[in-house]
Each structure stands twice: as structure tokens, then as C-alpha cells.
Amino acid sequence: MKDTHTILNEIIVAAKECGQVMLQADRNNFGIKDKAGKANFVTAYDCKIQEMLQIKLAQILPEAEFLGEEEDCRINREAEYIFVVDPIDGTTNFIKDYHMSCVSIGLIRNGKRYLGVVHNPYLDETFSAISGEGAYMNGNAIHVSSDDLENGVVLFGSSPYNTELAKASFELAYEYFQKCLDIRRSGSAALDLCSIASGRAELYFELILSPWDFAAGALIVEEAGGIVTTVEGDTLLCLEKSSVLARNK
Ligand code: IPD
Ligand code: CA
Ligand code: CA
């Protein structure tokens, strides 16, 4: 069995190769298709990167199960290791060439967040964490900020595929807006979590996310000294859809 740092480094190499595929994507051949819900698209590149990761991660850790956004993968939820992967988080941004998308790879071990890598190829920023060993960006330690909400920036996701949550999302954003410096909406939940981890913003919430949106980012926030729960304040489970609230303290 390889040591965890070797596994992490190999995952980072794989994430960067996928990032290159995003950067070199042929914008005339995106092969955009609709998925369930409003404004929920998948491109040929989401599928291609997921396929790449399925192969590469199986080489890195053959005993691990693989759960990815773009295929209905039946996994053994009791397995020791489970990869939870979003090949492109921020697909609408990717389609729009908005340069705010990433590859997100989480690894669950014995039901707990164990390792996470989020790579943003546009800024060449790679966020990573191993449980109990801190969080890093391009190899440098990162920490949540110590600013209070009054001097903080609040990020939120609008749960675009669940329009029934839109009113509540924007009402909560308005509540926070009145208490903080300003609000942002990036279009990538994984990058929002990394922004909390690296002290660029103080609080992030979204009323519904899938496990692949937060598998890596939640660990990165926790390892950077932040707190991640559901919006109600409950424990954030690894393999369930959930609301997410991440904050510096
Ligand atoms: C979406 C993004 C977005 C968030 C959505 C996610 P996708 O992921 O993270 O910021 O608001 O809830 O589903 O579909 O681009 O992988
Ligand atoms: Ca996603
Ligand atoms: Ca995605």
C-alpha cells in the first residue's frame, strides 16, 4: 500500500492533466446536453474528464470505489476507500468561458473525509488536504481568515437546479448581505469552499449540494481551521445530498 502523500501527489498530477483538458477544450465542439433541472448542462468534456479520472484513480488506488457526477455509479458504500469526484465543478462557467471552474477529487476512508484535491486550471491553483495534516494551496499552508462577519465577504450558491429553493437562498443571502461587507456568487461550490479555506471569504452557504460538490472542499476548509456543517448546523455527511455552510469560525 502506498503512503498517503504518494497518493495525494499522484492525484494532483491526475487533476492537473484533467485541467489541461479543460484549458484546451474545443469551444466549437462542447457537445452540450441538458440534464434534469433548470440550467443543468453536461458537456462532452465533463464526461471525458470523468472517464480519465476513473481510469487514473483506479491506477492510483485500485481498491477504491468511484462515485462521479456524470454516471450513475453503483458503489459499495461500506468500502474502505471511496473516491467522490466532480470532473468539472462550474460547468456553466466552463460553457461560458468564465474561467471559474475546477476538477474536484475527494477520497473518503472508512466513512470519513480523508483527502481532497481541488484544481483550478485557469489560475493554476491546486488546493489539497489530508485529514489531520492541514490544508495547502500549491504546496503552501493555507488558513481561514480571522475576520468577523461584519468585515467579511459571504459567498453563496443559488442551487440553480432546484428552483424551489431560489427564494429561500436569496432571502438568506439578503440576510447575510445586511451583516457583512458584500456577497459573491462564483458558480463553483468547490472553489467557494477553497476561498473560505484560503481566507479570501468568511462564510459560504448553499441550500442543496451533491456529495461530489463538497467532498474535497469540505475537508480543505476543515483542515484550514474552518467549520463545515449543514445550514441547520448538523454534521455534513460524506455521501448524501445536503445543504452546506462553511465558515471561518
Ligand atoms: C454546481 C456548481 C454551482 C452550485 C451548484 C452545483 P456543477 O456544480 O458548484 O456553483 O451552485 O449547486 O451543482 O453542476 O457545475 O458541477
Ligand atoms: Ca458540481
Ligand atoms: Ca460537475
mmCIF file of C-alpha atoms and ligand atoms in Angstrom:
data_model
loop_
_atom_site.group_PDB
_atom_site.id
_atom_site.type_symbol
_atom_site.label_atom_id
_atom_site.label_comp_id
_atom_site.label_asym_id
_atom_site.label_seq_id
_atom_site.Cartn_x
_atom_site.Cartn_y
_atom_site.Cartn_z
ATOM 1 C CA MET A 1 0.000 0.000 0.000
ATOM 2 C CA LYS A 2 1.355 3.432 -0.998
ATOM 3 C CA ASP A 3 1.710 6.109 1.632
ATOM 4 C CA THR A 4 -0.883 8.901 1.707
ATOM 5 C CA HIS A 5 1.489 11.570 0.411
ATOM 6 C CA THR A 6 2.322 9.499 -2.650
ATOM 7 C CA ILE A 7 -1.403 9.002 -3.259
ATOM 8 C CA LEU A 8 -2.000 12.747 -2.856
ATOM 9 C CA ASN A 9 0.798 13.659 -5.254
ATOM 10 C CA GLU A 10 -0.456 11.203 -7.866
ATOM 11 C CA ILE A 11 -3.986 12.588 -7.536
ATOM 12 C CA ILE A 12 -2.641 16.127 -8.002
ATOM 13 C CA VAL A 13 -0.864 15.044 -11.202
ATOM 14 C CA ALA A 14 -4.121 13.485 -12.456
ATOM 15 C CA ALA A 15 -6.126 16.625 -11.565
ATOM 16 C CA LYS A 16 -3.654 18.818 -13.434
ATOM 17 C CA GLU A 17 -3.849 16.602 -16.531
ATOM 18 C CA CYS A 18 -7.633 16.995 -16.423
ATOM 19 C CA GLY A 19 -7.179 20.742 -16.004
ATOM 20 C CA GLN A 20 -5.166 20.811 -19.224
ATOM 21 C CA VAL A 21 -8.080 19.125 -20.997
ATOM 22 C CA MET A 22 -10.336 21.936 -19.746
ATOM 23 C CA LEU A 23 -7.925 24.625 -20.914
ATOM 24 C CA GLN A 24 -7.527 23.032 -24.347
ATOM 25 C CA ALA A 25 -11.228 22.306 -24.869
ATOM 26 C CA ASP A 26 -12.516 22.922 -28.366
ATOM 27 C CA ARG A 27 -15.212 25.511 -27.745
ATOM 28 C CA ASN A 28 -16.895 24.652 -31.074
ATOM 29 C CA ASN A 29 -17.375 21.046 -30.026
ATOM 30 C CA PHE A 30 -18.641 21.158 -26.488
ATOM 31 C CA GLY A 31 -21.431 18.647 -27.129
ATOM 32 C CA ILE A 32 -23.684 20.364 -24.595
ATOM 33 C CA LYS A 33 -26.640 18.323 -23.350
ATOM 34 C CA ASP A 34 -29.402 19.089 -20.830
ATOM 35 C CA LYS A 35 -29.715 17.230 -17.543
ATOM 36 C CA ALA A 36 -32.581 17.242 -15.037
ATOM 37 C CA GLY A 37 -33.457 20.661 -13.578
ATOM 38 C CA LYS A 38 -33.081 24.246 -14.772
ATOM 39 C CA ALA A 39 -29.820 25.288 -16.485
ATOM 40 C CA ASN A 40 -28.232 21.911 -15.722
ATOM 41 C CA PHE A 41 -25.886 21.033 -18.553
ATOM 42 C CA VAL A 42 -23.251 18.437 -19.255
ATOM 43 C CA THR A 43 -20.585 18.832 -21.922
ATOM 44 C CA ALA A 44 -18.537 16.185 -23.672
ATOM 45 C CA TYR A 45 -15.645 17.401 -21.504
ATOM 46 C CA ASP A 46 -17.404 16.639 -18.205
ATOM 47 C CA CYS A 47 -17.786 13.052 -19.442
ATOM 48 C CA LYS A 48 -14.297 12.841 -20.925
ATOM 49 C CA ILE A 49 -12.641 14.089 -17.719
ATOM 50 C CA GLN A 50 -14.730 11.764 -15.583
ATOM 51 C CA GLU A 51 -13.625 8.827 -17.756
ATOM 52 C CA MET A 52 -9.999 9.948 -17.463
ATOM 53 C CA LEU A 53 -10.281 10.161 -13.690
ATOM 54 C CA GLN A 54 -11.997 6.826 -13.385
ATOM 55 C CA ILE A 55 -9.012 5.207 -15.135
ATOM 56 C CA LYS A 56 -6.291 7.248 -13.410
ATOM 57 C CA LEU A 57 -7.691 6.983 -9.887
ATOM 58 C CA ALA A 58 -8.109 3.211 -10.312
ATOM 59 C CA GLN A 59 -4.400 3.047 -11.115
ATOM 60 C CA ILE A 60 -3.539 5.158 -8.069
ATOM 61 C CA LEU A 61 -5.716 3.260 -5.565
ATOM 62 C CA PRO A 62 -7.202 0.143 -7.200
ATOM 63 C CA GLU A 63 -9.209 -0.923 -4.150
ATOM 64 C CA ALA A 64 -11.190 2.355 -4.025
ATOM 65 C CA GLU A 65 -14.787 2.684 -5.187
ATOM 66 C CA PHE A 66 -15.563 5.536 -7.598
ATOM 67 C CA LEU A 67 -18.530 7.897 -7.356
ATOM 68 C CA GLY A 68 -18.615 10.588 -10.053
ATOM 69 C CA GLU A 69 -21.258 13.109 -11.053
ATOM 70 C CA GLU A 70 -21.638 12.088 -14.673
ATOM 71 C CA GLU A 71 -22.507 8.425 -14.401
ATOM 72 C CA ASP A 72 -24.896 6.507 -12.200
ATOM 73 C CA CYS A 73 -22.150 4.593 -10.400
ATOM 74 C CA ARG A 74 -23.337 1.888 -8.022
ATOM 75 C CA ILE A 75 -20.818 1.824 -5.255
ATOM 76 C CA ASN A 76 -20.276 -0.245 -2.173
ATOM 77 C CA ARG A 77 -20.868 2.446 0.428
ATOM 78 C CA GLU A 78 -19.203 0.298 3.074
ATOM 79 C CA ALA A 79 -15.901 0.117 1.170
ATOM 80 C CA GLU A 80 -12.801 1.361 2.996
ATOM 81 C CA TYR A 81 -11.961 3.885 0.259
ATOM 82 C CA ILE A 82 -14.383 5.816 -1.955
ATOM 83 C CA PHE A 83 -13.379 8.476 -4.477
ATOM 84 C CA VAL A 84 -16.047 11.178 -4.846
ATOM 85 C CA VAL A 85 -15.355 13.150 -7.997
ATOM 86 C CA ASP A 86 -16.701 16.177 -9.808
ATOM 87 C CA PRO A 87 -14.897 16.209 -13.175
ATOM 88 C CA ILE A 88 -15.835 19.851 -13.796
ATOM 89 C CA ASP A 89 -17.348 21.848 -10.953
ATOM 90 C CA GLY A 90 -18.671 25.013 -12.533
ATOM 91 C CA THR A 91 -19.940 23.616 -15.820
ATOM 92 C CA THR A 92 -21.998 26.694 -16.664
ATOM 93 C CA ASN A 93 -18.874 28.818 -16.155
ATOM 94 C CA PHE A 94 -16.957 26.368 -18.358
ATOM 95 C CA ILE A 95 -19.539 26.703 -21.130
ATOM 96 C CA LYS A 96 -19.498 30.491 -20.784
ATOM 97 C CA ASP A 97 -15.675 30.627 -20.715
ATOM 98 C CA TYR A 98 -15.965 32.433 -17.371
ATOM 99 C CA HIS A 99 -12.705 30.913 -16.060
ATOM 100 C CA MET A 100 -14.076 29.807 -12.700
ATOM 101 C CA SER A 101 -14.246 26.016 -12.801
ATOM 102 C CA CYS A 102 -12.217 23.212 -11.316
ATOM 103 C CA VAL A 103 -11.620 19.489 -11.009
ATOM 104 C CA SER A 104 -12.629 18.213 -7.566
ATOM 105 C CA ILE A 105 -11.476 14.879 -6.143
ATOM 106 C CA GLY A 106 -12.367 13.749 -2.639
ATOM 107 C CA LEU A 107 -11.358 10.487 -1.024
ATOM 108 C CA ILE A 108 -13.447 9.042 1.798
ATOM 109 C CA ARG A 109 -11.831 6.484 4.113
ATOM 110 C CA ASN A 110 -13.960 4.399 6.487
ATOM 111 C CA GLY A 111 -16.841 6.845 6.105
ATOM 112 C CA LYS A 112 -14.802 9.980 6.844
ATOM 113 C CA ARG A 113 -13.286 12.687 4.676
ATOM 114 C CA TYR A 114 -9.671 11.627 4.206
ATOM 115 C CA LEU A 115 -8.099 13.500 1.303
ATOM 116 C CA GLY A 116 -9.140 16.287 -1.047
ATOM 117 C CA VAL A 117 -7.789 17.965 -4.173
ATOM 118 C CA VAL A 118 -9.384 20.909 -5.995
ATOM 119 C CA HIS A 119 -7.542 22.169 -9.059
ATOM 120 C CA ASN A 120 -8.423 25.421 -10.813
ATOM 121 C CA PRO A 121 -6.535 25.298 -14.120
ATOM 122 C CA TYR A 122 -7.329 28.913 -15.019
ATOM 123 C CA LEU A 123 -5.344 30.270 -12.070
ATOM 124 C CA ASP A 124 -3.110 27.204 -11.750
ATOM 125 C CA GLU A 125 -4.192 26.895 -8.136
ATOM 126 C CA THR A 126 -4.244 23.450 -6.551
ATOM 127 C CA PHE A 127 -5.846 23.172 -3.121
ATOM 128 C CA SER A 128 -5.226 19.995 -1.163
ATOM 129 C CA ALA A 129 -5.635 18.437 2.249
ATOM 130 C CA ILE A 130 -5.050 15.179 4.058
ATOM 131 C CA SER A 131 -7.075 14.582 7.199
ATOM 132 C CA GLY A 132 -5.144 15.788 10.244
ATOM 133 C CA GLU A 133 -2.328 17.355 8.201
ATOM 134 C CA GLY A 134 -3.558 20.851 7.339
ATOM 135 C CA ALA A 135 -4.586 22.434 4.047
ATOM 136 C CA TYR A 136 -2.391 23.697 1.226
ATOM 137 C CA MET A 137 -2.521 25.724 -1.960
ATOM 138 C CA ASN A 138 0.255 24.953 -4.435
ATOM 139 C CA GLY A 139 2.188 23.423 -1.538
ATOM 140 C CA ASN A 140 1.869 26.416 0.819
ATOM 141 C CA ALA A 141 -0.164 26.124 4.026
ATOM 142 C CA ILE A 142 -3.497 27.984 3.977
ATOM 143 C CA HIS A 143 -5.756 29.078 6.823
ATOM 144 C CA VAL A 144 -9.213 30.526 7.164
ATOM 145 C CA SER A 145 -9.326 34.245 7.940
ATOM 146 C CA SER A 146 -9.930 35.625 11.400
ATOM 147 C CA ASP A 147 -12.262 38.407 10.231
ATOM 148 C CA ASP A 148 -15.714 38.519 11.735
ATOM 149 C CA LEU A 149 -18.820 38.588 9.582
ATOM 150 C CA GLU A 150 -19.050 42.366 9.788
ATOM 151 C CA ASN A 151 -15.715 42.594 7.987
ATOM 152 C CA GLY A 152 -16.340 39.504 5.937
ATOM 153 C CA VAL A 153 -17.352 38.514 2.426
ATOM 154 C CA VAL A 154 -20.163 35.970 2.125
ATOM 155 C CA LEU A 155 -20.331 33.512 -0.778
ATOM 156 C CA PHE A 156 -23.415 31.614 -1.710
ATOM 157 C CA GLY A 157 -24.610 29.127 -4.276
ATOM 158 C CA SER A 158 -28.084 29.560 -5.693
ATOM 159 C CA SER A 159 -28.820 25.805 -6.011
ATOM 160 C CA PRO A 160 -29.685 26.507 -9.649
ATOM 161 C CA TYR A 161 -31.013 23.011 -10.395
ATOM 162 C CA ASN A 162 -33.544 23.228 -7.545
ATOM 163 C CA THR A 163 -35.534 26.340 -8.350
ATOM 164 C CA GLU A 164 -37.908 25.676 -5.429
ATOM 165 C CA LEU A 165 -35.014 26.751 -3.180
ATOM 166 C CA ALA A 166 -34.284 30.006 -5.018
ATOM 167 C CA LYS A 167 -36.446 32.272 -2.858
ATOM 168 C CA ALA A 168 -35.041 30.890 0.394
ATOM 169 C CA SER A 169 -31.478 31.085 -0.982
ATOM 170 C CA PHE A 170 -31.792 34.722 -1.967
ATOM 171 C CA GLU A 171 -33.579 35.621 1.291
ATOM 172 C CA LEU A 172 -30.730 34.096 3.274
ATOM 173 C CA ALA A 173 -28.193 35.864 1.051
ATOM 174 C CA TYR A 174 -30.038 39.123 1.731
ATOM 175 C CA GLU A 175 -29.916 38.465 5.476
ATOM 176 C CA TYR A 176 -26.159 37.918 5.312
ATOM 177 C CA PHE A 177 -25.727 40.895 2.974
ATOM 178 C CA GLN A 178 -27.060 43.144 5.706
ATOM 179 C CA LYS A 179 -24.477 41.788 8.166
ATOM 180 C CA CYS A 180 -21.319 41.568 6.019
ATOM 181 C CA LEU A 181 -19.228 43.654 3.625
ATOM 182 C CA ASP A 182 -20.627 42.117 0.441
ATOM 183 C CA ILE A 183 -21.861 38.974 -1.289
ATOM 184 C CA ARG A 184 -20.311 36.883 -4.112
ATOM 185 C CA ARG A 185 -21.638 34.029 -6.289
ATOM 186 C CA SER A 186 -18.831 32.279 -8.171
ATOM 187 C CA GLY A 187 -20.573 29.346 -9.888
ATOM 188 C CA SER A 188 -18.341 26.659 -8.362
ATOM 189 C CA ALA A 189 -19.122 25.251 -4.937
ATOM 190 C CA ALA A 190 -15.725 23.547 -4.682
ATOM 191 C CA LEU A 191 -13.906 26.816 -5.376
ATOM 192 C CA ASP A 192 -16.166 28.657 -2.926
ATOM 193 C CA LEU A 193 -15.105 26.210 -0.221
ATOM 194 C CA CYS A 194 -11.452 26.733 -1.154
ATOM 195 C CA SER A 195 -11.987 30.502 -0.910
ATOM 196 C CA ILE A 196 -13.131 30.035 2.690
ATOM 197 C CA ALA A 197 -10.161 27.746 3.359
ATOM 198 C CA SER A 198 -7.683 30.264 1.996
ATOM 199 C CA GLY A 199 -9.141 33.234 3.891
ATOM 200 C CA ARG A 200 -10.471 35.007 0.798
ATOM 201 C CA ALA A 201 -14.013 34.975 2.179
ATOM 202 C CA GLU A 202 -15.561 34.268 5.561
ATOM 203 C CA LEU A 203 -18.773 32.312 5.014
ATOM 204 C CA TYR A 204 -20.316 30.183 2.270
ATOM 205 C CA PHE A 205 -23.709 28.558 2.090
ATOM 206 C CA GLU A 206 -25.803 26.638 -0.396
ATOM 207 C CA LEU A 207 -29.162 25.018 0.324
ATOM 208 C CA ILE A 208 -28.569 21.831 -1.649
ATOM 209 C CA LEU A 209 -25.389 20.270 -2.981
ATOM 210 C CA SER A 210 -24.365 16.791 -4.085
ATOM 211 C CA PRO A 211 -21.509 14.869 -2.422
ATOM 212 C CA TRP A 212 -19.115 15.496 -5.329
ATOM 213 C CA ASP A 213 -19.578 19.284 -4.974
ATOM 214 C CA PHE A 214 -18.149 19.315 -1.434
ATOM 215 C CA ALA A 215 -16.232 16.031 -0.947
ATOM 216 C CA ALA A 216 -12.834 17.668 -1.406
ATOM 217 C CA GLY A 217 -13.637 21.271 -0.467
ATOM 218 C CA ALA A 218 -15.212 20.452 2.913
ATOM 219 C CA LEU A 219 -12.044 18.675 4.070
ATOM 220 C CA ILE A 220 -9.889 21.523 2.768
ATOM 221 C CA VAL A 221 -11.940 24.013 4.836
ATOM 222 C CA GLU A 222 -11.765 21.815 7.949
ATOM 223 C CA GLU A 223 -8.027 21.332 7.582
ATOM 224 C CA ALA A 224 -7.583 25.094 7.129
ATOM 225 C CA GLY A 225 -9.203 25.608 10.534
ATOM 226 C CA GLY A 226 -12.763 26.293 9.376
ATOM 227 C CA ILE A 227 -16.070 24.672 10.234
ATOM 228 C CA VAL A 228 -18.358 22.882 7.790
ATOM 229 C CA THR A 229 -21.886 21.775 8.661
ATOM 230 C CA THR A 230 -25.291 21.717 7.057
ATOM 231 C CA VAL A 231 -27.101 25.077 7.007
ATOM 232 C CA GLU A 232 -29.072 23.815 10.028
ATOM 233 C CA GLY A 233 -25.805 23.202 11.882
ATOM 234 C CA ASP A 234 -25.852 19.405 11.648
ATOM 235 C CA THR A 235 -22.935 17.151 10.695
ATOM 236 C CA LEU A 236 -22.200 17.206 6.968
ATOM 237 C CA LEU A 237 -22.387 13.597 5.783
ATOM 238 C CA CYS A 238 -19.968 12.361 3.111
ATOM 239 C CA LEU A 239 -22.255 10.583 0.665
ATOM 240 C CA GLU A 240 -25.615 12.360 0.946
ATOM 241 C CA LYS A 241 -27.072 15.389 -0.800
ATOM 242 C CA SER A 242 -27.121 18.190 1.726
ATOM 243 C CA SER A 243 -27.143 21.890 2.402
ATOM 244 C CA VAL A 244 -23.681 23.200 3.250
ATOM 245 C CA LEU A 245 -22.479 26.018 5.497
ATOM 246 C CA ALA A 246 -18.744 26.704 5.700
ATOM 247 C CA ARG A 247 -17.268 29.427 7.857
ATOM 248 C CA ASN A 248 -14.005 30.598 9.287
ATOM 249 C CA LYS A 249 -15.112 30.236 12.926
HETATM 250 C C1 IPD B 1 -22.645 23.375 -9.478
HETATM 251 C C2 IPD B 1 -21.734 24.467 -9.010
HETATM 252 C C3 IPD B 1 -22.540 25.660 -8.558
HETATM 253 C C4 IPD B 1 -23.535 25.289 -7.491
HETATM 254 C C5 IPD B 1 -24.397 24.141 -7.936
HETATM 255 C C6 IPD B 1 -23.538 22.954 -8.355
HETATM 256 P P1 IPD B 1 -21.745 21.803 -11.468
HETATM 257 O O1 IPD B 1 -21.894 22.235 -9.900
HETATM 258 O O2 IPD B 1 -20.925 24.018 -7.940
HETATM 259 O O3 IPD B 1 -21.723 26.668 -8.003
HETATM 260 O O4 IPD B 1 -24.332 26.402 -7.207
HETATM 261 O O5 IPD B 1 -25.244 23.784 -6.867
HETATM 262 O O6 IPD B 1 -24.358 21.898 -8.750
HETATM 263 O O7 IPD B 1 -23.102 21.379 -11.945
HETATM 264 O O8 IPD B 1 -21.215 22.971 -12.199
HETATM 265 O O9 IPD B 1 -20.789 20.660 -11.368
HETATM 266 CA CA CA B 2 -20.587 20.374 -9.042
HETATM 267 CA CA CA B 3 -19.892 18.938 -12.386
#
